[in-house]
Every structure is written in structure tokens, then in C-alpha cells.
Short mmCIF file of C-alpha atoms in Angstrom, two decimals:
data_model
loop_
_atom_site.label_atom_id
_atom_site.label_comp_id
_atom_site.label_asym_id
_atom_site.label_seq_id
_atom_site.Cartn_x
_atom_site.Cartn_y
_atom_site.Cartn_z
CA MET N 1 203.89 5.59 70.54
CA ARG N 2 200.93 8.35 70.74
CA LEU N 3 197.44 7.67 72.11
CA LEU N 4 194.49 9.68 72.60
CA ILE N 5 192.27 8.26 76.16
CA ALA N 6 188.66 8.59 75.22
CA ALA N 7 185.99 7.96 77.95
CA THR N 8 182.13 8.53 78.59
CA ALA N 9 180.82 10.02 82.21
CA VAL N 10 179.43 7.33 84.23
CA ALA N 11 175.96 8.73 86.09
CA ALA N 12 175.70 7.62 90.08
CA PRO N 13 174.50 4.50 91.19
CA ALA N 14 170.84 4.57 91.33
CA ALA N 15 170.00 4.62 94.84
CA ASP N 16 172.03 7.27 95.19
CA ALA N 17 169.73 10.05 97.43
CA LEU N 18 172.42 12.86 97.71
CA GLY N 19 171.30 15.19 95.57
CA ARG N 20 175.50 15.84 93.53
CA SER N 21 176.14 17.03 90.98
CA PRO N 22 176.21 15.13 87.48
CA GLY N 23 178.95 12.98 87.68
CA ASP N 24 180.79 13.97 91.10
CA PRO N 25 183.78 11.89 91.84
CA ARG N 26 182.20 11.26 95.68
CA ASP N 27 179.34 8.56 93.65
CA GLY N 28 179.49 8.87 89.63
CA LEU N 29 181.89 9.27 87.42
CA THR N 30 183.17 12.44 84.86
CA ALA N 31 184.53 11.48 81.95
CA ALA N 32 187.34 13.19 83.18
CA ALA N 33 188.69 11.31 85.86
CA VAL N 34 187.90 8.26 83.87
CA VAL N 35 190.21 9.08 81.23
CA GLU N 36 192.92 10.09 84.10
CA ALA N 37 192.57 7.05 85.98
CA MET N 38 193.27 5.59 82.64
CA ARG N 39 196.47 7.42 81.10
CA ALA N 40 197.93 6.88 85.31
CA GLY N 41 197.80 3.15 84.31
CA TRP N 42 198.93 3.26 80.93
CA ARG N 43 202.09 5.79 82.02
CA ARG N 44 202.18 2.97 84.63
CA THR N 45 203.09 0.37 82.58
CA ALA N 46 204.53 2.19 79.26
CA PRO N 47 205.52 5.85 80.40
CA ASN N 48 207.74 8.01 77.48
CA ASP N 49 204.31 7.81 75.66
CA PRO N 50 202.21 10.99 75.16
CA CYS N 51 198.67 10.71 76.11
CA ASP N 52 196.44 13.24 74.69
CA ARG N 53 192.84 12.79 76.40
CA LEU N 54 189.06 13.48 74.90
CA PRO N 55 185.85 13.27 77.18
CA LEU N 56 182.53 12.18 75.36
CA SER N 57 179.61 12.68 75.90
CA ASP N 58 175.68 11.73 73.79
CA GLY N 59 173.91 14.53 75.53
CA GLY N 60 174.16 13.59 78.65
CA LEU N 61 176.31 14.15 81.70
CA GLY N 62 179.64 16.21 80.91
CA PHE N 63 177.95 17.69 77.23
CA LEU N 64 180.46 20.38 78.78
CA GLU N 65 183.14 19.43 79.33
CA ALA N 66 183.41 17.38 76.25
CA ALA N 67 182.21 20.02 74.40
CA ASP N 68 184.86 22.55 76.10
CA ALA N 69 187.62 19.30 74.51
CA VAL N 70 186.96 19.34 71.32
CA LEU N 71 186.41 23.69 70.59
CA PRO N 72 190.56 23.82 69.29
CA ALA N 73 192.73 25.96 71.20
CA GLU N 74 192.20 28.54 69.38
CA VAL N 75 188.35 29.30 69.98
CA ALA N 76 187.94 32.00 72.81
CA ARG N 77 185.59 30.17 75.53
CA THR N 78 184.06 31.24 78.60
CA SER N 79 182.46 29.70 81.49
CA VAL N 80 179.84 31.92 82.71
CA GLU N 81 177.47 30.79 85.94
CA VAL N 82 173.88 31.39 86.06
CA THR N 83 170.80 30.46 88.61
CA VAL N 84 168.09 28.52 87.77
CA SER N 85 164.84 26.64 88.64
CA GLY N 86 165.81 23.09 89.41
CA PRO N 87 163.19 19.72 88.45
CA ARG N 88 161.32 19.86 91.20
CA GLY N 89 161.30 24.32 91.51
CA ALA N 90 164.80 24.63 93.53
CA GLU N 91 166.94 27.80 92.74
CA HIS N 92 170.94 26.28 91.85
CA PRO N 93 173.70 27.13 89.67
CA ALA N 94 174.25 26.18 86.12
CA TYR N 95 177.22 27.06 83.61
CA LEU N 96 176.83 28.04 80.31
CA LEU N 97 180.18 27.12 77.75
CA LEU N 98 180.37 30.18 75.97
CA ALA N 99 182.55 30.09 73.12
CA ASP N 100 184.10 32.42 69.81
CA GLU N 101 182.93 29.93 67.27
CA GLN N 102 182.03 31.26 63.25
CA GLN N 103 178.91 32.65 65.30
CA PRO N 104 178.83 33.79 69.00
CA THR N 105 178.48 30.37 70.31
CA ALA N 106 176.50 28.73 73.88
CA TYR N 107 176.31 25.80 74.92
CA LEU N 108 174.18 24.11 77.70
CA ASP N 109 173.36 20.78 79.87
CA ALA N 110 169.98 19.65 80.52
CA ALA N 111 171.30 16.85 82.80
CA GLN N 112 173.31 20.17 84.85
CA ILE N 113 170.26 21.98 84.86
CA CYS N 114 166.90 19.37 85.91
CA GLY N 115 169.29 16.24 85.87
CA PRO N 116 167.63 13.75 88.92
CA GLN N 117 171.18 13.77 91.49
CA LEU N 118 169.38 17.03 91.91
CA VAL N 119 166.11 15.23 93.40
CA PRO N 120 166.54 12.94 96.04
CA ALA N 121 165.60 9.18 95.12
CA ASP N 122 161.92 10.09 97.56
CA ARG N 123 160.95 12.78 96.26
CA ARG N 124 161.54 11.53 92.20
CA ASP N 125 157.88 12.98 90.27
CA PRO N 126 158.53 12.74 86.60
CA GLY N 127 155.12 13.87 86.39
CA ARG N 128 155.45 16.59 88.35
CA SER N 129 158.74 17.56 87.28
CA THR N 130 159.90 20.65 85.12
CA THR N 131 162.26 21.78 82.42
CA ALA N 132 161.56 25.40 83.39
CA GLY N 133 165.49 26.01 84.46
CA LEU N 134 166.04 25.23 81.04
CA GLY N 135 164.11 28.45 79.47
CA ARG N 136 165.76 29.88 82.48
CA ALA N 137 169.66 29.17 80.83
CA LEU N 138 168.38 29.68 77.25
CA THR N 139 167.19 33.25 77.83
CA ALA N 140 169.80 33.87 79.66
CA ALA N 141 172.89 32.06 76.67
CA ARG N 142 170.54 34.50 74.53
CA GLN N 143 171.20 37.54 76.70
CA ALA N 144 175.03 36.64 76.85
CA GLY N 145 175.09 37.44 72.64
CA ALA N 146 174.92 33.88 71.90
CA ARG N 147 173.57 33.60 67.58
CA ARG N 148 174.10 30.24 68.38
CA ILE N 149 172.67 27.74 70.64
CA VAL N 150 173.32 24.07 71.75
CA VAL N 151 171.71 22.17 73.99
CA GLY N 152 172.63 18.53 75.42
CA VAL N 153 169.44 17.01 76.56
CA ASP N 154 170.05 13.99 78.20
CA ASP N 155 170.21 12.63 80.80
CA THR N 156 166.95 14.54 83.10
CA ALA N 157 164.57 13.43 85.97
CA THR N 158 161.77 15.39 83.89
CA ASN N 159 159.18 13.87 81.57
CA ASP N 160 157.21 17.49 80.27
CA ALA N 161 157.49 17.08 76.60
CA GLY N 162 159.49 20.62 77.53
CA ALA N 163 155.94 21.84 78.65
CA GLY N 164 158.24 23.92 81.25
CA LEU N 165 160.96 25.92 79.04
CA LEU N 166 157.97 26.98 76.87
CA GLY N 167 156.03 28.36 79.58
CA ALA N 168 159.61 30.15 80.90
CA LEU N 169 160.03 31.49 77.78
CA GLY N 170 156.51 33.12 78.16
CA VAL N 171 154.12 30.32 76.46
CA GLY N 172 150.83 30.09 78.83
CA GLY N 173 150.51 30.16 82.63
CA GLU N 174 151.22 27.79 85.50
CA LEU N 175 149.75 25.08 83.39
CA LEU N 176 152.26 24.32 81.80
CA VAL N 177 155.38 24.79 84.16
CA GLY N 178 153.37 22.01 86.63
CA GLY N 179 155.28 18.90 84.92
CA GLY N 180 153.65 16.25 82.67
CA SER N 181 150.79 14.94 84.80
CA GLY N 182 148.68 18.47 84.43
CA LEU N 183 149.25 18.30 80.20
CA GLY N 184 146.44 16.61 79.43
CA ALA N 185 144.20 19.57 80.98
CA ALA N 186 145.87 21.77 78.44
CA GLY N 187 144.03 23.70 76.05
CA PRO N 188 144.86 26.17 73.73
CA ALA N 189 144.45 28.98 76.53
CA ASP N 190 147.21 27.65 77.92
CA LEU N 191 149.60 28.87 75.04
CA GLY N 192 148.68 32.04 74.89
CA HIS N 193 151.84 33.94 73.11
CA LEU N 194 152.75 30.73 71.86
CA SER N 195 153.57 32.19 67.97
CA GLU N 196 155.38 35.30 69.48
CA VAL N 197 157.64 33.23 71.34
CA VAL N 198 158.50 31.35 67.96
CA GLU N 199 158.91 34.55 66.34
CA TYR N 200 161.45 35.55 69.02
CA TRP N 201 163.33 32.39 68.95
CA ARG N 202 163.55 32.02 64.96
CA GLU N 203 167.17 34.54 64.86
CA VAL N 204 168.86 32.14 67.21
CA ASP N 205 170.48 28.83 65.45
CA ILE N 206 169.22 26.18 68.66
CA VAL N 207 170.73 22.91 67.94
CA VAL N 208 169.27 19.67 69.99
CA ALA N 209 172.35 17.05 70.95
CA THR N 210 171.23 13.52 71.76
CA GLY N 211 171.93 10.37 71.28
CA SER N 212 168.57 9.48 71.88
CA PRO N 213 166.56 8.35 68.57
CA ALA N 214 162.94 8.21 70.93
CA PRO N 215 160.51 10.15 69.48
CA LEU N 216 158.34 11.79 71.82
CA LEU N 217 155.05 9.61 71.59
CA GLY N 218 155.23 5.67 71.45
CA PHE N 219 156.03 2.69 72.14
CA GLY N 220 159.69 3.49 71.32
CA GLY N 221 158.88 7.08 73.08
CA ALA N 222 159.94 9.50 76.24
CA SER N 223 157.33 8.18 78.08
CA ALA N 224 157.59 4.23 77.19
CA THR N 225 161.50 4.29 77.69
CA GLY N 226 162.12 6.57 80.05
CA ALA N 227 159.92 7.28 82.91
CA VAL N 228 159.18 4.62 84.98
CA ALA N 229 163.80 4.77 85.14
CA LYS N 230 162.63 8.23 86.54
CA GLY N 231 160.92 7.06 89.88
CA ALA N 232 157.30 6.73 87.29
CA THR N 233 154.68 3.95 87.34
CA PRO N 234 154.20 1.95 84.91
CA GLU N 235 150.71 3.17 85.71
CA GLN N 236 152.02 6.89 85.74
CA ALA N 237 153.30 6.00 83.23
CA GLN N 238 150.96 5.68 80.51
CA ALA N 239 149.17 8.43 82.07
CA LEU N 240 151.65 9.82 80.95
CA GLU N 241 152.10 9.20 77.70
CA ALA N 242 148.20 10.74 77.36
CA ALA N 243 149.34 13.46 78.67
CA LEU N 244 152.02 13.95 76.68
CA GLY N 245 149.79 13.57 73.55
CA HIS N 246 147.19 15.36 74.66
CA PHE N 247 149.39 18.67 74.69
CA ALA N 248 151.46 17.52 71.71
CA ASP N 249 148.24 17.62 69.54
CA VAL N 250 147.16 21.15 71.74
CA LEU N 251 150.64 22.96 70.62
CA GLN N 252 150.87 21.22 67.01
CA ARG N 253 147.51 22.90 65.56
CA ARG N 254 149.15 26.68 67.09
CA ALA N 255 152.39 26.17 66.41
CA PRO N 256 153.60 28.02 63.22
CA ALA N 257 154.11 24.85 60.74
CA ARG N 258 156.93 23.90 59.49
CA ALA N 259 157.25 22.16 55.98
CA ASP N 260 159.12 19.60 54.62
CA LEU N 261 162.46 21.19 52.58
CA LEU N 262 162.22 18.76 49.95
CA SER N 263 158.76 17.73 49.35
CA GLY N 264 156.77 20.94 51.91
CA ALA N 265 154.18 18.69 53.28
CA PRO N 266 154.01 19.87 57.21
CA ILE N 267 156.25 17.99 59.66
CA ARG N 268 154.88 16.30 62.87
CA LEU N 269 157.81 17.30 65.39
CA ASP N 270 156.06 14.75 67.94
CA ARG N 271 157.86 12.27 65.68
CA LEU N 272 161.13 13.83 64.71
CA PRO N 273 164.12 11.11 65.69
CA GLY N 274 165.12 12.61 69.00
CA ALA N 275 161.86 14.34 69.98
CA GLY N 276 161.56 11.63 73.12
CA ALA N 277 165.03 12.30 74.48
CA GLY N 278 165.50 14.24 78.04
CA GLY N 279 161.75 13.71 78.38
CA GLY N 280 161.03 15.83 75.39
CA LEU N 281 163.16 18.65 75.55
CA GLY N 282 163.65 17.79 71.98
CA PHE N 283 160.35 17.97 70.87
CA ALA N 284 159.61 21.78 72.26
CA LEU N 285 163.72 23.28 71.06
CA ALA N 286 161.61 21.64 67.54
CA VAL N 287 158.92 23.49 68.12
CA LEU N 288 161.03 26.41 68.58
CA GLY N 289 162.88 25.81 65.34
CA GLY N 290 166.02 23.52 66.78
CA ARG N 291 167.45 21.18 64.56
CA ILE N 292 168.26 17.92 66.10
CA VAL N 293 171.15 15.83 65.47
CA PRO N 294 173.23 13.30 67.23
CA ALA N 295 175.35 15.02 69.91
CA GLY N 296 178.90 12.84 68.88
CA ARG N 297 178.76 13.75 65.61
CA LEU N 298 178.42 17.11 66.46
CA LEU N 299 181.73 16.89 68.71
CA LEU N 300 183.56 14.70 67.16
CA ASP N 301 183.04 14.34 63.13
CA ARG N 302 185.20 17.86 63.44
CA PRO N 303 188.63 18.79 61.95
CA ASP N 304 190.58 19.48 64.39
CA VAL N 305 189.37 16.58 66.23
CA ARG N 306 189.89 14.22 63.57
CA ARG N 307 193.82 16.12 63.61
CA ARG N 308 194.34 14.77 66.94
CA ILE N 309 193.25 10.74 65.81
CA ASP N 310 195.09 11.05 62.51
CA GLU N 311 198.62 12.01 65.26
CA SER N 312 197.13 9.85 67.17
CA ASP N 313 198.96 5.59 67.22
CA LEU N 314 196.16 4.12 68.95
CA VAL N 315 192.56 5.40 70.55
CA VAL N 316 192.26 4.05 73.90
CA VAL N 317 188.39 4.81 74.86
CA GLY N 318 186.51 3.57 78.28
CA VAL N 319 182.98 2.82 78.10
CA ASP N 320 180.96 1.66 81.44
CA GLU N 321 179.05 -0.31 79.07
CA LEU N 322 179.51 -1.76 75.47
CA ASP N 323 176.50 -3.17 73.86
CA PRO N 324 174.68 -3.13 70.49
CA PHE N 325 172.97 0.39 70.67
CA ALA N 326 176.33 1.67 72.54
CA LEU N 327 178.14 0.79 68.75
CA ARG N 328 175.04 2.74 66.64
CA GLY N 329 175.07 7.28 66.58
CA THR N 330 176.36 7.39 69.57
CA ALA N 331 179.59 8.96 70.69
CA LEU N 332 181.54 5.79 70.75
CA ALA N 333 180.61 5.16 68.04
CA THR N 334 181.44 8.41 65.83
CA LEU N 335 184.79 7.81 67.52
CA CYS N 336 185.51 4.27 66.39
CA GLU N 337 184.37 5.69 62.50
CA LEU N 338 186.26 8.12 62.69
CA ALA N 339 189.59 5.80 63.91
CA GLY N 340 189.05 4.52 61.07
CA GLU N 341 188.40 6.29 58.10
CA LEU N 342 192.37 7.46 59.57
CA SER N 343 193.70 3.66 60.14
CA VAL N 344 193.99 4.53 63.57
CA PRO N 345 193.15 0.62 65.85
CA VAL N 346 190.66 1.47 69.00
CA VAL N 347 191.16 -0.53 72.21
CA ALA N 348 188.31 -0.34 74.71
CA LEU N 349 188.03 -0.66 77.58
CA ALA N 350 184.16 -1.48 79.41
CA GLY N 351 182.99 -2.29 82.75
CA ARG N 352 180.30 -5.13 80.58
CA ALA N 353 180.38 -5.70 77.36
CA PRO N 354 177.36 -7.65 76.33
CA ALA N 355 178.09 -7.35 72.91
CA GLY N 356 180.74 -9.30 72.35
CA ARG N 357 183.68 -9.43 70.50
CA ARG N 358 182.62 -10.15 67.14
CA GLU N 359 180.03 -7.19 67.46
CA ALA N 360 182.88 -4.54 69.02
CA MET N 361 185.03 -5.08 66.19
CA SER N 362 182.59 -5.16 63.56
CA GLY N 363 181.94 -1.43 65.21
CA GLY N 364 185.58 -0.78 64.81
CA ILE N 365 186.94 -1.82 67.94
CA SER N 366 190.42 -3.99 67.36
CA GLY N 367 190.32 -4.74 71.10
CA LEU N 368 188.20 -4.95 74.11
CA TYR N 369 188.63 -5.73 77.56
CA ALA N 370 185.51 -6.01 80.04
CA MET N 371 186.19 -5.88 83.26
CA THR N 372 184.00 -8.23 85.90
CA ARG N 373 181.86 -5.20 87.72
CA GLY N 374 180.71 -1.11 85.22
CA PHE N 375 182.21 1.40 86.67
CA ALA N 376 179.35 2.93 88.28
CA GLU N 377 178.45 0.09 90.57
CA PRO N 378 177.86 -0.56 93.96
CA PRO N 379 179.03 -1.37 96.37
CA SER N 380 182.62 -0.61 95.40
CA PRO N 381 183.33 3.49 96.33
CA PRO N 382 184.49 5.96 93.55
CA ALA N 383 188.24 6.05 94.50
CA GLU N 384 188.29 1.98 94.18
CA ARG N 385 186.24 1.44 90.75
CA LEU N 386 189.06 4.66 89.20
CA ARG N 387 192.22 2.49 91.27
CA ALA N 388 190.49 -0.93 88.74
CA ILE N 389 190.16 1.11 85.96
CA GLU N 390 193.74 2.78 86.24
CA ASP N 391 194.73 -0.99 87.11
CA TRP N 392 192.99 -2.57 84.15
CA THR N 393 194.15 0.06 81.31
CA ALA N 394 198.40 -1.22 82.67
CA ARG N 395 197.56 -4.41 81.71
CA ILE N 396 196.13 -3.32 77.98
CA ALA N 397 199.34 -1.45 77.66
CA ARG N 398 201.67 -3.67 78.40
CA THR N 399 200.07 -5.78 74.65
CA TRP N 400 199.48 -2.71 72.42
CA GLY N 401 201.61 0.32 74.18
CA ARG N 402 205.37 0.36 73.52
CA LEU N 403 207.50 -0.71 76.52
#
């Protein structure tokens, strides 16, 4: 039996304040680490089954790893280290993945540049965190020759509507790079050179990859759905909503207009699905002309990935939590859809599965196995969590593998 093993990365437990890298095996779990544990478990039971490996990402943790995994072997790629500023201004190294596709392409991971793992838990404040470091990374990607830049924008510590990114690219002054809380005071004078910056970036195809459909504002927007999880109080989240609303209004009155291709009507960028991803990074990148797309579809709906699925007899996928949202518009949902089109069954191992078997089956999953604890859930250290994933996969192989 030929197997395709896929998995998503798992963030570190929220209580961790050590500021380690996204998915560091000392605290979180990378997608590659989960895949390797599942592969080891499967081969304990069915050692002769060939196993292909596929890390997944919805635009957050592990986005570069997932992008590298879906590029065809013949595509030349290079990892380039750059120095960027983190969400609270401290400089640190980050990486670009440069790929020689139909046009020179750079992949960027916002979580690696301005994610919460870069700030100790007691200093996390989405009102003062900035996306300026991503602006520096965008500039580095263009200077490296990229004509297409794909940005995974989820899993950030920021809630500044991408103002810091715009400021780092040359828009306005210090107000934009100081975090979302100060944006309520933004005026036309703080958006100097906006038209020139937008015009400069029109030459680059910017793709915003996200698993979030959130707009910038409103009950389902960036501040309402993400600010508290990033360290804000409910009162601060409301203040951020107001500040981002004011900033978006001022900016859209000064930015070059974008029109709907069919109707010709002006597009309200703050209302675009995905504009609220990454605390509003989707909005700022849309201002630069970026198009927002589902990360799972972008990475997986490729001829080479379809071939790998088609050559498999079974897809086994590991996720931390399988809830109804995980089965709609995500990398997991795309993988299940592609496997269904190719008549390849999918078996899922989930840390928790509130969706239940019936919903899982309607989402294209033929077999569902739920562990008693999530992949990320403390107090078990990462090595023990990986061992549990390995053991569960060995059990799955007794039913689905060729012994």
C-alpha cells in the first residue's frame, strides 16, 4: 500500500513565554515533526508500505515548510536569511523561500516575522505590536528578484491593519509603525507617499495566503475575533476596533481606487474576506494590490500534488483539532476534496474531534480517530506528544495498512 501522510503544524502552548520559533519541537510541533511521528508509527505496523510526506499550512505556522513541500523537485529553490524587526521592534533573523517558478517567486511567513513566539507572554500587547518587519522582508524579496511574492499572513501577534508594513515601505511616519492603538489619531499627513508606494508595488504580483475569511472590521473582524487571544482585554479590543476603523477610512479615501472587474464599482478593501487575517495584514497587502486567496487551495491544488495523491492508496492526515471549521476552506478541506475527486480514501488522526464522525464523513474523511488530548495540550512535553501520535498511528495501520 502506498501512503501519503499529511499534517498541520501545532503552536506552542499559550502559557509559554520563552519566545521560541514557530513550531519549535521544544514547545510546539512542526508539521514535519508530526508527519515523521505518524510515519514512524505506521512503519512499526506496516514496514513495507511506502510513505510520501506532505506538511500542511493555512497561511500560519509552517507556511514556508508547506510551500517547499509542494514545489516540484525540478523547481530550483533557495532559502535566504534576512534580518527583520519583530512585533515589539527587536531584530531577529527570518527566512524567504525563493523559487524559480513560471516567474521568480518568494514565499514569506508572517508568523515567523511577527508571531507571538517572538514576545514573552507578559509583554504581548496587540495594541503596540507592529508589522514593520514584514515590510522589510517584502523589500528584501523584491531586491532578490521576486516578481511574485506569496505571503502567509496568519498566526501573528499584531493587530495594526498592516500599518507597520506600510510604514516600513515608506508610507507616512512614526505613527504607522507604533501599533494599532495609535491609529485612531491617523490623518492625511500620516499617509504621505501612499500613492507612490502603491504604484511601486503594482509591478509585483502579491498573493495573500490565509485560512481566515475575516474582514478587517465588525463582529467577525480582526479585533473582535483575534485581539483578546493576542493579549488584549475586551476593552482594548473595542478600542482597537475603533482605531482600525478610523485608519481604514482615512487610508481608503487617499489610496488609489480599486474597482470590481465586472461592475466597475469601487471595492471596499476592509470588507474583503481575509482582510482581517494577521490582525489586518490582509487589508494592507490588498491596498498594495494584493489578492487574497485560501492558503490550502494555493498550495495543494497543483498538478504535482494531485499526482502524488493519485499515486497513493490512502491519505492519512494529522490535525490538532477537527472541528466544523477545519472542514471548510482549509488545507485539510482542500486535501479531502482533491482526494475525493481522485477516489483516494482519507483517514484522520485528531487530538480532539468535536466535529464528530458524521461531520467528518460529510467532509470527505473515511475514518476518524480522536486522541484523548490535543497535540498541543500541556502538560506532556513534545517528545511524549509525538510518541502518542506515533502509537495512535501504529494502531490505525493495523486496520488500514497492508500487514
